[in-house]
Amino acid sequence: MVLLSIVVLVFGHFHMCASSSYQDQLNLYSNLTATINPTVRPVLNQSDTVRVNIIVSLLSIIEINEREQSMTSVLAISSMWIDETLQWNVSEYGDTFKVTMHPSDIWIPEFMVGNTIKNDIMVLKVNGLKIDVLNNGFAMWHSGGAIKTSCPIDISKYPFDTQVCLIRLSKSLNDNEMDISAAENYAMLVSFNENKEWNLARSVVSKETSIPNISELVVTLYLQRRPLFYIINIILPMVMISFMSILCFKIPPRSGERISYCVSLLLTFVVLLSTTAETMPRASDNISYLQIYINCQFWSGCLITTISAIIVKVDHSDTHVNVPRWCQLILGLSTCSRKSKINAQETKPDSNDIDQDQEMDIPSKSDSKTTENLKQNENIEKNNVIGHVDEMLFYIFICLFILSTFVCFMLIWLT
Ligand SMILES: *[C@@H]1O[C@H](CO)[C@@H](O)[C@H](O)[C@H]1NC(C)=O
Ligand SMILES: *[C@@H]1O[C@H](CO)[C@@H](O)[C@H](O)[C@H]1NC(C)=O
Ligand SMILES: *[C@@H]1O[C@H](CO)[C@@H](O)[C@H](O)[C@H]1NC(C)=O
Ligand SMILES: *[C@@H]1O[C@H](CO)[C@@H](O)[C@H](O)[C@H]1NC(C)=O
């Protein structure tokens, strides 16, 4: 249907000859076909070149498959050439300017798709579409179809990537026999159907000679991925979950919720990871920055859970923990703030501290008053140290998170 609309568009100006009769057309057709052979090039002197002008129209991009590294598109190729064997004197056939021929009756320029990955290499072969020929031998033939071509896909900037896909229109005849040229240096988009996932940034049609004397027409398509879907469904949830897993350090170890919070976030992460892995190409030379970023966030989530487990273990153990000197040095703040906190506790204890005291009272009921006081002090010290460790880890992971997010998106935007 779309192809037909192009035919009507391009051939609108041919509908000017209506004076000829059916018999005239019949005579003309039989006289023309009686003397020609479709396999012989239509030049009277066979050392001449048939010059074919081509208009490439892109009708749609069906899909780009990252796993197969392929692009499926629908092309219409309009070829124009002069057939020297199909010329006639208009007045001898009752003013007939135009004849419509079947493509199997006359010579047509045949193209192969050089980089196809289908079984069928001759995609642009004789099909049912008729050819209009004018009395001076000018012929125009429309052909085309769905073409599946190989396209190396670089996903390193996924999902903000631009892919360059080529369609190579080759021929078997050499340039001395048949010369091709593009009428326009871009693909016509008269009846182009937009793809929902890919935006066609621009297209270039050029002539390339990779094999000497056998040039080919190369259609280059620059396709931009529309990133909104990926931003909403992958990037934002990933960033949010990575951020939330750092909040682990803000949950008090005593609350008993810390580990379950961390693990459930990690599980959410794994589910998201498996859905993104599905959209990524499996075997590729390059790996996307986003994938590296997501993996880093995952490992950081694992690390946070592990550290949290250790912290909870240390917090729940009753044995006295000697804080090593290097640790005390790193936590230089802790010595002064601890003292002030102890003072604050002595003057006005709040509800949290009462809870903690009650908890601590249970195992130390039988103990004497002095040991109870000592243990309390130790516990206060331990809580303080754990609080500071949590705070420090929180800021370290927040910095790492911001830095890695910044670097990842800078790499995607700037390279
Ligand atoms: C066309 O062919 C018919 C018979 O085949 C012949 O009588 C007629 O002269 C031919 N016309 C031309 C213009 O060659
Ligand atoms: C064909 O053209 C070439 C030059 O273009 C000329 O040398 C040759 O004689 C021509 N052949 C015929 C049969 O006219
Ligand atoms: C076309 O045919 C008519 C009548 O047969 C003749 O008078 C005229 O000269 C021819 N024209 C050419 C270009 O051969
Ligand atoms: C290419 O064509 C030229 C003439 O245009 C000829 O001299 C040359 O030998 C050809 N080369 C090959 C590799 O066929």
Short mmCIF file of C-alpha atoms in Angstrom, two decimals, residues 93-304:
data_model
loop_
_atom_site.label_atom_id
_atom_site.label_comp_id
_atom_site.label_asym_id
_atom_site.label_seq_id
_atom_site.Cartn_x
_atom_site.Cartn_y
_atom_site.Cartn_z
CA TYR A 93 0.91 4.10 -32.59
CA GLY A 94 -1.90 6.65 -32.34
CA ASP A 95 -0.10 9.11 -30.03
CA THR A 96 0.86 6.53 -27.42
CA PHE A 97 3.44 8.11 -25.13
CA LYS A 98 3.62 5.44 -22.50
CA VAL A 99 3.46 1.68 -22.25
CA THR A 100 3.24 -0.42 -19.14
CA MET A 101 5.44 -3.50 -19.18
CA HIS A 102 5.77 -6.52 -16.98
CA PRO A 103 9.23 -6.63 -15.29
CA SER A 104 9.84 -10.17 -16.56
CA ASP A 105 9.47 -8.97 -20.18
CA ILE A 106 12.23 -6.35 -20.17
CA TRP A 107 15.70 -5.84 -18.74
CA ILE A 108 15.71 -4.52 -15.18
CA PRO A 109 18.62 -3.54 -12.92
CA GLU A 110 18.90 -6.14 -10.21
CA PHE A 111 20.30 -5.45 -6.76
CA MET A 112 21.48 -7.65 -3.97
CA VAL A 113 21.58 -6.62 -0.36
CA GLY A 114 25.28 -6.97 0.41
CA ASN A 115 25.00 -7.25 4.18
CA THR A 116 21.79 -9.24 4.48
CA ILE A 117 21.51 -11.90 7.15
CA LYS A 118 18.50 -13.63 5.63
CA ASN A 119 18.68 -16.62 3.34
CA ASP A 120 17.45 -14.56 0.46
CA ILE A 121 20.15 -12.28 -0.92
CA MET A 122 18.13 -11.11 -3.92
CA VAL A 123 15.65 -9.12 -1.93
CA LEU A 124 15.13 -6.59 -4.68
CA LYS A 125 14.19 -9.01 -7.41
CA VAL A 126 11.40 -9.11 -9.97
CA ASN A 127 8.09 -8.83 -8.24
CA GLY A 128 4.62 -8.11 -9.55
CA LEU A 129 5.00 -4.36 -9.85
CA LYS A 130 4.67 -3.14 -13.47
CA ILE A 131 7.08 -0.76 -15.15
CA ASP A 132 6.07 2.37 -17.00
CA VAL A 133 8.15 3.12 -20.10
CA LEU A 134 8.00 6.39 -22.04
CA ASN A 135 8.45 6.65 -25.80
CA ASN A 136 12.05 7.90 -25.38
CA GLY A 137 12.93 4.72 -23.48
CA PHE A 138 12.80 6.22 -19.98
CA ALA A 139 11.86 3.42 -17.58
CA MET A 140 11.10 3.56 -13.89
CA TRP A 141 10.81 0.52 -11.69
CA HIS A 142 9.82 0.32 -8.04
CA SER A 143 11.00 -2.52 -5.95
CA GLY A 144 11.75 -3.23 -2.33
CA GLY A 145 10.69 -5.07 0.75
CA ALA A 146 11.66 -5.90 4.30
CA ILE A 147 15.42 -6.20 4.57
CA LYS A 148 17.27 -7.70 7.51
CA THR A 149 20.82 -6.45 7.55
CA SER A 150 23.69 -6.94 9.92
CA CYS A 151 24.47 -3.90 12.02
CA PRO A 152 27.28 -3.86 14.59
CA ILE A 153 25.72 -2.35 17.70
CA ASP A 154 27.85 -0.46 20.19
CA ILE A 155 25.96 -0.37 23.49
CA SER A 156 28.60 1.35 25.62
CA LYS A 157 26.39 4.44 25.95
CA TYR A 158 23.16 2.50 26.36
CA PRO A 159 20.46 3.80 26.69
CA PHE A 160 21.71 7.14 25.32
CA ASP A 161 23.32 5.55 22.27
CA THR A 162 23.23 6.33 18.57
CA GLN A 163 23.65 3.42 16.21
CA VAL A 164 24.92 3.62 12.65
CA CYS A 165 23.40 0.94 10.46
CA LEU A 166 24.27 0.36 6.82
CA ILE A 167 22.30 -1.18 4.00
CA ARG A 168 24.53 -2.15 1.07
CA LEU A 169 22.83 -2.34 -2.31
CA SER A 170 25.26 -4.26 -4.52
CA LYS A 171 25.07 -5.42 -8.09
CA SER A 172 26.60 -8.26 -10.03
CA LEU A 173 27.36 -6.24 -13.17
CA ASN A 174 30.53 -4.16 -13.22
CA ASP A 175 30.57 -0.41 -13.54
CA ASN A 176 31.31 -0.50 -17.28
CA GLU A 177 28.12 -2.43 -17.88
CA MET A 178 25.87 -0.75 -15.37
CA ASP A 179 26.62 2.42 -13.46
CA ILE A 180 24.56 3.38 -10.46
CA SER A 181 24.12 6.74 -8.81
CA ALA A 182 21.85 8.11 -6.12
CA ALA A 183 19.38 10.75 -7.23
CA GLU A 184 19.40 12.21 -3.71
CA ASN A 185 22.12 11.87 -1.09
CA TYR A 186 19.58 11.04 1.61
CA ALA A 187 16.78 8.53 1.97
CA MET A 188 13.32 9.84 1.11
CA LEU A 189 10.92 9.77 4.06
CA VAL A 190 7.69 10.55 2.23
CA SER A 191 5.77 7.70 3.85
CA PHE A 192 8.11 6.89 6.72
CA ASN A 193 6.55 5.33 9.80
CA GLU A 194 8.30 6.43 12.99
CA ASN A 195 9.67 3.70 15.19
CA LYS A 196 8.61 3.94 18.83
CA GLU A 197 12.01 2.99 20.20
CA TRP A 198 14.38 4.57 17.69
CA ASN A 199 14.51 8.03 16.25
CA LEU A 200 16.00 8.43 12.77
CA ALA A 201 18.43 11.32 13.24
CA ARG A 202 19.58 11.43 9.62
CA SER A 203 20.27 9.27 6.62
CA VAL A 204 22.95 9.34 3.94
CA VAL A 205 22.92 7.57 0.59
CA SER A 206 26.36 7.33 -0.99
CA LYS A 207 28.20 5.40 -3.66
CA GLU A 208 31.13 3.29 -2.51
CA THR A 209 33.60 1.22 -4.45
CA SER A 210 34.98 -1.43 -2.15
CA ILE A 211 35.60 -3.92 -4.98
CA PRO A 212 37.30 -2.27 -8.02
CA ASN A 213 34.82 -1.51 -10.83
CA ILE A 214 31.88 -2.91 -8.85
CA SER A 215 30.52 -0.01 -6.86
CA GLU A 216 27.58 -0.24 -4.53
CA LEU A 217 25.04 2.10 -3.04
CA VAL A 218 25.30 2.44 0.73
CA VAL A 219 22.34 3.67 2.74
CA THR A 220 23.58 4.85 6.16
CA LEU A 221 21.01 5.36 8.89
CA TYR A 222 21.85 7.21 12.11
CA LEU A 223 19.44 5.95 14.75
CA GLN A 224 19.06 7.44 18.20
CA ARG A 225 17.52 5.38 20.97
CA ARG A 226 14.63 7.11 22.70
CA PRO A 227 15.82 6.95 26.33
CA LEU A 228 12.70 7.94 28.27
CA PHE A 229 11.50 4.38 28.78
CA TYR A 230 14.88 3.31 30.16
CA ILE A 231 15.21 6.37 32.38
CA ILE A 232 11.84 5.71 33.99
CA ASN A 233 12.03 1.94 34.18
CA ILE A 234 15.69 1.23 34.82
CA ILE A 235 17.85 4.20 35.72
CA LEU A 236 15.64 5.99 38.25
CA PRO A 237 14.73 2.82 40.23
CA MET A 238 18.38 1.73 40.22
CA VAL A 239 19.60 5.06 41.54
CA MET A 240 16.85 5.16 44.16
CA ILE A 241 17.55 1.64 45.40
CA SER A 242 21.31 2.28 45.51
CA PHE A 243 20.67 5.39 47.57
CA MET A 244 18.22 3.63 49.88
CA SER A 245 20.64 0.80 50.59
CA ILE A 246 23.10 3.38 51.99
CA LEU A 247 20.38 4.43 54.46
CA CYS A 248 21.07 1.05 56.14
CA PHE A 249 23.66 2.86 58.23
CA LYS A 250 21.02 5.26 59.50
CA ILE A 251 18.91 2.46 60.98
CA PRO A 252 19.94 1.80 64.61
CA PRO A 253 21.43 -1.70 64.92
CA ARG A 254 19.31 -2.29 68.04
CA SER A 255 16.05 -1.91 66.12
CA GLY A 256 16.51 -5.39 64.60
CA GLU A 257 15.25 -4.18 61.24
CA ARG A 258 18.58 -3.27 59.70
CA ILE A 259 19.50 -6.63 58.16
CA SER A 260 16.01 -7.31 56.77
CA TYR A 261 15.94 -3.80 55.26
CA CYS A 262 19.32 -4.33 53.57
CA VAL A 263 18.49 -7.79 52.29
CA SER A 264 15.10 -6.82 50.89
CA LEU A 265 16.72 -3.90 49.01
CA LEU A 266 19.35 -6.28 47.68
CA LEU A 267 16.61 -8.62 46.46
CA THR A 268 14.83 -5.73 44.71
CA PHE A 269 18.13 -4.91 43.10
CA VAL A 270 18.57 -8.46 41.81
CA VAL A 271 15.09 -8.42 40.27
CA LEU A 272 15.83 -5.13 38.50
CA LEU A 273 19.23 -6.46 37.42
CA SER A 274 17.65 -9.46 35.73
CA THR A 275 15.16 -7.30 33.82
CA THR A 276 17.90 -5.00 32.53
CA ALA A 277 20.07 -7.95 31.57
CA GLU A 278 17.26 -9.05 29.29
CA THR A 279 17.40 -5.86 27.25
CA MET A 280 21.18 -5.93 26.90
CA PRO A 281 22.97 -7.84 24.17
CA ARG A 282 24.37 -11.08 25.52
CA ALA A 283 27.57 -11.46 23.59
CA SER A 284 29.14 -8.16 22.73
CA ASP A 285 32.64 -6.78 22.49
CA ASN A 286 31.67 -3.75 24.49
CA ILE A 287 29.83 -3.48 27.77
CA SER A 288 27.73 -0.47 28.63
CA TYR A 289 28.79 2.04 31.26
CA LEU A 290 25.32 1.71 32.75
CA GLN A 291 25.84 -2.02 33.23
CA ILE A 292 29.17 -1.42 34.98
CA TYR A 293 27.51 1.21 37.14
CA ILE A 294 24.64 -1.10 38.07
CA ASN A 295 27.07 -3.88 38.93
CA CYS A 296 29.14 -1.54 41.10
CA GLN A 297 25.98 -0.48 42.93
CA PHE A 298 25.07 -4.13 43.41
CA TRP A 299 28.46 -4.98 44.90
CA SER A 300 28.29 -1.91 47.07
CA GLY A 301 24.86 -3.11 48.27
CA CYS A 302 26.39 -6.50 49.10
CA LEU A 303 29.22 -4.79 50.98
CA ILE A 304 26.75 -2.63 52.92
#
